[in-house]
């Protein structure tokens, strides 16, 4: 299996490293526009192979898309990250241009690739990649839900002093402050979380999760990369190994949850064909209301993209 990661910055290089050392692909191509950066990082990852004992070939290239030809999966991380004081939506104009041009060049070389978008604003960059790729919706998806859910699970594990491995949860909606938490679907070793934690503590964790990305931007002056890189690699793994994992993934909704033509995070089954199935949960009125608010926010940003002329 061949996987290309576009953008050799913090998230892209982290993702490529995980794909290599976990041998998720036979070959990983890292591509960037900054001369030498992708080559250097790919070489560094390859020089780690004798230490960490893996065979994945890692190749770095500057803007030469011919080297990405025949990729099975492509992860798009190219674009500006947030700086303190910025929202993800502030990145739209610059990143839309980048995602459009990258997607067109990727699809020209790898018409059968499945595309995972990471660049922000995530839901709308997935929209951009989808229209630029002209691929079916099941083959163009965004990574956000695994990360948001992981943050929520990590905070819960810390609060309850249990293993993060035992916390199962799902968050829906857009990647941002309007994400939709579902405590009803959160369990700790099979036990509903509401039996183990006070409502006010759970609310505080949900609030922290909503602003989890911003918390890190404030601390580091740029956005996170370890968990985002890992989350993208986990999606690649589910696809290349046809694992049929159940993850929250951003995809265009075509009537699911009563929502049309909007890119939102929902639980899906992820396998060799990309999104194998969108899972529709029976949301209660409050949850549905939150999902509609999230939809309205994403549609506002999609409209901004439409006005920019994508
Ligand atoms: N979806 C998520 O949950 C999530 C999480 C973290 C970061 N992000 C987003 O991912 C993106 C990357 O973040 P980062 O921290 O890796 O940023 P970064 O600045 O470290 O890396 C971005 C890289 O993209 C490259 N690039 C720019 N234009 C390019 C082009 N046209 N072709 C190829 N490469 C190009 C840059 O040279 C740079 O190396 C940002 O938009 C960020 O907001 C999303």
Coordinates of C-alpha atoms and ligand atoms in Angstrom, one line a residue:
X1 CA 0.0 0.0 0.0
X2 CA 1.2 3.5 -0.9
X3 CA 0.2 6.5 1.2
X4 CA 1.0 10.1 0.4
X5 CA 1.0 12.8 3.1
X6 CA 0.7 16.3 1.7
X7 CA 2.4 18.9 4.0
X8 CA 5.5 18.0 5.9
X9 CA 4.8 20.3 8.8
X10 CA 4.0 19.3 12.3
X11 CA 0.9 17.2 11.6
X12 CA 2.0 15.8 8.3
X13 CA 5.4 14.7 9.5
X14 CA 3.9 13.2 12.7
X15 CA 1.4 11.2 10.6
X16 CA 4.1 10.0 8.2
X17 CA 6.2 8.9 11.1
X18 CA 3.4 6.8 12.6
X19 CA 2.5 5.3 9.2
X20 CA 6.1 4.2 8.9
X21 CA 6.9 2.9 12.3
X22 CA 3.6 1.0 12.6
X23 CA 4.1 -0.3 9.1
X24 CA 0.7 0.8 8.1
X25 CA 1.9 1.3 4.5
X26 CA 4.8 -0.2 2.4
X27 CA 5.6 3.3 1.1
X28 CA 5.0 6.7 2.5
X29 CA 5.5 9.8 0.3
X30 CA 5.8 13.1 2.1
X31 CA 5.4 16.2 -0.1
X32 CA 5.6 19.9 0.6
X33 CA 6.3 23.1 -1.3
X34 CA 9.1 24.2 1.0
X35 CA 12.3 23.1 -0.7
X36 CA 14.0 20.2 1.1
X37 CA 11.8 20.0 4.1
X38 CA 9.9 16.8 3.0
X39 CA 13.1 15.2 1.8
X40 CA 14.8 15.9 5.1
X41 CA 11.9 14.7 7.3
X42 CA 11.4 11.5 5.2
X43 CA 15.1 10.8 5.4
X44 CA 15.1 11.3 9.2
X45 CA 12.1 8.9 9.5
X46 CA 13.9 6.3 7.3
X47 CA 17.1 6.6 9.4
X48 CA 14.9 5.7 12.5
X49 CA 13.9 2.4 10.8
X50 CA 17.0 0.4 12.0
X51 CA 16.3 1.6 15.6
X52 CA 12.5 1.1 15.6
X53 CA 12.7 -1.9 13.3
X54 CA 10.3 -1.2 10.4
X55 CA 10.5 -1.6 6.6
X56 CA 8.3 1.2 5.4
X57 CA 10.0 3.1 2.6
X58 CA 9.7 6.9 3.2
X59 CA 10.3 9.3 0.3
X60 CA 10.3 13.1 0.6
X61 CA 9.7 15.4 -2.4
X62 CA 9.3 19.1 -3.1
X63 CA 6.2 19.7 -5.3
X64 CA 6.8 16.7 -7.6
X65 CA 3.4 15.1 -7.7
X66 CA 4.6 12.4 -10.2
X67 CA 6.2 10.7 -7.2
X68 CA 2.8 10.4 -5.5
X69 CA 1.3 8.4 -8.5
X70 CA -0.7 5.3 -7.6
X71 CA -1.3 6.3 -3.9
X72 CA -4.1 4.3 -2.2
X73 CA -4.7 6.9 0.4
X74 CA -3.7 10.6 0.6
X75 CA -3.7 12.7 3.8
X76 CA -3.9 16.4 3.2
X77 CA -2.3 18.5 6.0
X78 CA -1.0 21.4 3.9
X79 CA -2.1 24.8 5.0
X80 CA -1.7 27.4 7.7
X81 CA -2.2 26.4 11.3
X82 CA -3.9 28.6 13.9
X83 CA -2.1 31.2 15.9
X84 CA -3.3 32.5 19.2
X85 CA -6.4 34.6 18.9
X86 CA -7.5 33.0 15.6
X87 CA -10.4 30.7 15.0
X88 CA -10.2 27.9 12.5
X89 CA -12.5 29.8 10.2
X90 CA -10.0 32.6 9.9
X91 CA -7.8 30.3 7.8
X92 CA -10.4 29.7 5.1
X93 CA -9.1 31.9 2.3
X94 CA -5.5 30.8 2.3
X95 CA -6.2 27.1 3.0
X96 CA -9.0 26.8 0.5
X97 CA -6.6 27.8 -2.3
X98 CA -4.0 25.3 -1.0
X99 CA -6.4 22.4 -0.6
X100 CA -7.9 23.0 -4.1
X101 CA -4.6 23.0 -5.9
X102 CA -3.2 20.1 -3.9
X103 CA -6.4 18.0 -4.4
X104 CA -6.4 18.5 -8.2
X105 CA -2.7 17.5 -8.4
X106 CA -3.2 14.5 -6.2
X107 CA -6.3 13.2 -8.2
X108 CA -4.4 13.7 -11.5
X109 CA -1.8 11.2 -10.3
X110 CA -3.9 8.9 -8.1
X111 CA -7.5 8.9 -9.5
X112 CA -8.5 6.0 -7.2
X113 CA -7.1 7.4 -4.0
X114 CA -9.1 7.9 -0.8
X115 CA -8.6 11.4 0.6
X116 CA -8.4 12.3 4.2
X117 CA -8.4 16.1 4.9
X118 CA -6.8 17.5 8.0
X119 CA -6.4 21.2 7.0
X120 CA -8.6 23.7 8.8
X121 CA -11.3 24.9 8.9
X122 CA -11.8 21.1 8.7
X123 CA -15.4 20.7 7.6
X124 CA -15.2 23.3 4.9
X125 CA -11.8 22.1 3.6
X126 CA -13.4 18.6 3.3
X127 CA -16.0 20.4 1.1
X128 CA -13.3 22.0 -0.9
X129 CA -11.4 18.8 -1.4
X130 CA -14.6 16.9 -2.3
X131 CA -15.6 19.3 -5.1
X132 CA -12.1 19.7 -6.4
X133 CA -11.6 15.9 -6.5
X134 CA -14.9 15.1 -8.2
X135 CA -14.8 11.8 -6.3
X136 CA -17.8 10.1 -4.6
X137 CA -18.4 11.4 -1.1
X138 CA -17.4 8.1 0.4
X139 CA -13.8 8.7 -0.7
X140 CA -13.3 12.2 0.6
X141 CA -13.5 12.7 4.3
X142 CA -12.2 14.9 7.1
X143 CA -10.4 14.0 10.3
X144 CA -11.6 15.8 13.4
X145 CA -14.0 13.5 15.3
X146 CA -11.3 11.0 16.3
X147 CA -9.2 13.9 17.7
X148 CA -12.1 15.6 19.5
X149 CA -13.3 12.3 20.9
X150 CA -9.8 11.4 22.0
X151 CA -9.5 14.7 23.9
X152 CA -12.8 14.1 25.6
X153 CA -11.7 10.5 26.5
X154 CA -8.3 11.7 27.8
X155 CA -9.9 14.3 30.0
X156 CA -12.3 11.7 31.4
X157 CA -9.6 9.2 32.0
X158 CA -7.7 11.8 34.0
X159 CA -10.7 12.8 36.0
X160 CA -11.8 9.2 36.8
X161 CA -8.2 8.0 37.1
X162 CA -8.8 5.1 34.8
X163 CA -7.1 3.9 31.6
X164 CA -8.0 5.9 28.5
X165 CA -8.3 2.6 26.7
X166 CA -11.5 1.8 28.6
X167 CA -13.3 5.0 27.6
X168 CA -15.6 4.7 24.6
X169 CA -17.3 7.8 23.3
X170 CA -18.5 9.6 20.2
X171 CA -18.8 13.3 19.4
X172 CA -20.7 14.6 16.4
X173 CA -20.9 17.8 14.4
X174 CA -18.5 20.3 13.1
X175 CA -14.8 20.6 14.2
X176 CA -15.1 23.6 16.5
X177 CA -17.0 25.1 19.4
X178 CA -20.3 23.8 18.1
X179 CA -19.2 20.1 18.3
X180 CA -22.0 17.9 19.7
X181 CA -21.1 15.9 22.8
X182 CA -23.1 12.7 23.5
X183 CA -22.7 11.7 27.2
X184 CA -25.4 9.2 26.6
X185 CA -23.1 7.2 24.4
X186 CA -20.0 7.5 26.7
X187 CA -19.0 4.4 28.6
X188 CA -16.2 3.5 30.9
X189 CA -15.5 -0.3 30.6
X190 CA -19.1 -0.7 29.5
X191 CA -20.5 1.4 32.4
X192 CA -22.5 4.6 31.4
X193 CA -20.2 7.5 32.3
X194 CA -23.1 9.3 34.1
X195 CA -22.9 6.6 36.8
X196 CA -19.3 7.5 37.6
X197 CA -19.1 11.3 37.4
X198 CA -21.1 14.3 38.6
X199 CA -23.1 16.2 36.0
X200 CA -21.2 19.4 36.7
X201 CA -17.8 17.7 36.3
X202 CA -18.9 16.1 33.0
X203 CA -20.2 19.5 31.8
X204 CA -16.8 21.0 32.6
X205 CA -15.0 18.2 30.6
X206 CA -17.3 18.7 27.7
X207 CA -16.6 22.5 27.7
X208 CA -12.8 21.9 27.9
X209 CA -13.1 19.4 25.0
X210 CA -14.9 22.0 22.8
X211 CA -12.0 24.4 23.3
X212 CA -9.4 21.7 23.4
X213 CA -7.7 22.9 20.2
X214 CA -7.6 26.5 21.4
X215 CA -6.1 25.4 24.8
X216 CA -3.1 24.0 22.9
X217 CA -2.8 26.9 20.5
X218 CA -2.6 29.2 23.6
X219 CA 0.1 27.1 25.2
X220 CA 2.3 26.5 22.1
X221 CA 1.6 29.4 19.8
X222 CA 0.5 27.0 17.1
X223 CA -2.0 24.1 16.8
X224 CA -1.5 20.5 18.1
X225 CA 0.2 17.8 16.1
X226 CA 0.8 14.5 18.0
X227 CA -2.8 13.6 18.5
X228 CA -3.9 15.0 15.1
X229 CA -1.2 13.1 13.3
X230 CA -2.0 9.9 15.2
X231 CA -5.8 10.3 14.5
X232 CA -5.1 10.7 10.7
X233 CA -2.9 7.7 10.8
X234 CA -5.6 5.6 12.5
X235 CA -8.0 6.5 9.7
X236 CA -5.4 5.4 7.1
X237 CA -4.9 2.2 9.0
X238 CA -8.7 1.4 9.0
X239 CA -8.8 1.9 5.3
X240 CA -5.6 0.1 4.2
X241 CA -6.3 -2.9 6.5
X242 CA -10.0 -2.9 5.8
X243 CA -10.7 -2.9 9.5
X244 CA -14.3 -1.6 9.4
X245 CA -13.6 0.6 12.4
X246 CA -16.4 2.8 13.7
X247 CA -15.1 6.4 14.0
X248 CA -16.6 9.8 13.8
X249 CA -15.6 11.2 10.5
X250 CA -16.5 14.3 8.5
X251 CA -18.4 13.5 5.3
X252 CA -21.1 15.3 3.3
X253 CA -24.5 14.3 4.7
X254 CA -27.0 13.4 2.0
X255 CA -30.2 13.3 4.1
X256 CA -28.8 11.4 7.2
X257 CA -29.9 13.1 10.4
X258 CA -32.3 15.0 8.2
X259 CA -29.4 17.1 6.9
X260 CA -28.6 17.6 3.2
X261 CA -25.4 18.9 1.6
X262 CA -23.5 19.8 4.7
X263 CA -20.1 18.4 5.8
X264 CA -20.3 17.2 9.4
X265 CA -18.7 14.7 11.7
X266 CA -20.9 11.6 12.2
X267 CA -20.1 8.0 13.1
X268 CA -19.2 5.8 10.1
X269 CA -17.7 2.4 9.3
X270 CA -14.3 2.9 7.7
X271 CA -12.9 0.2 5.5
X272 CA -11.2 -0.4 2.2
X273 CA -13.7 1.6 0.1
X274 CA -13.5 4.6 2.5
X275 CA -16.7 5.4 4.3
X276 CA -18.6 2.0 4.0
X277 CA -21.6 3.2 5.9
X278 CA -22.9 6.3 7.7
X279 CA -24.3 5.3 11.1
X280 CA -27.5 7.2 12.0
X281 CA -28.0 7.5 15.8
X282 CA -31.5 8.1 17.2
X283 CA -30.7 11.5 18.7
X284 CA -33.0 13.0 21.2
X285 CA -34.4 16.5 20.7
X286 CA -31.7 18.3 22.6
X287 CA -28.9 16.5 20.8
X288 CA -30.6 17.1 17.4
X289 CA -30.9 20.8 18.3
X290 CA -27.1 20.9 19.0
X291 CA -26.4 19.1 15.7
X292 CA -28.6 21.6 13.8
X293 CA -26.7 24.5 15.4
X294 CA -23.4 22.9 14.3
X295 CA -24.8 22.4 10.8
X296 CA -25.9 26.1 10.6
X297 CA -22.3 27.2 11.6
X298 CA -20.7 24.9 9.0
X299 CA -23.1 26.1 6.3
X300 CA -22.2 29.7 7.1
X301 CA -18.6 28.9 6.5
X302 CA -19.4 26.8 3.4
X303 CA -21.2 29.9 2.0
X304 CA -18.0 32.0 2.6
X305 CA -16.2 29.4 0.5
X306 CA -18.8 29.6 -2.2
X307 CA -18.5 33.4 -2.3
X308 CA -14.7 33.1 -2.6
X309 CA -15.4 31.2 -5.8
X310 CA -13.7 27.9 -4.8
Ligands
LIG1 N1 -8.4 18.5 11.6 C1 -7.8 18.7 12.8 O1 -8.3 18.2 13.8 C2 -6.5 19.4 12.9 C3 -5.6 19.3 14.0 C4 -4.4 20.0 13.9 C5 -4.1 20.8 12.8 N2 -5.0 20.9 11.8 C6 -4.7 21.8 10.6 O2 -3.7 21.1 9.8 C7 -3.0 22.0 9.0 C8 -1.5 21.7 9.2 O3 -1.1 22.0 10.5 P1 0.4 21.9 10.9 O4 0.5 22.2 12.4 O5 1.0 20.7 10.4 O6 1.0 23.2 10.1 P2 2.5 23.4 9.7 O7 2.7 24.9 9.4 O8 3.5 22.8 10.6 O9 2.6 22.6 8.3 C9 1.9 22.9 7.2 C10 2.8 22.5 6.0 O10 2.0 22.7 4.8 C11 2.9 23.1 3.8 N3 2.3 23.7 2.6 C12 1.7 24.9 2.5 N4 1.2 25.0 1.3 C13 1.4 23.9 0.6 C14 1.1 23.4 -0.7 N5 0.5 24.2 -1.6 N6 1.5 22.2 -1.0 C15 2.2 21.4 -0.1 N7 2.5 21.8 1.1 C16 2.1 23.0 1.5 C17 3.8 24.1 4.5 O11 5.0 24.4 3.8 C18 4.0 23.4 5.9 O12 5.2 22.6 5.9 C19 -3.5 23.4 9.5 O13 -4.4 23.9 8.7 C20 -4.1 23.1 10.9 O14 -5.0 24.1 11.3 C21 -6.2 20.3 11.8

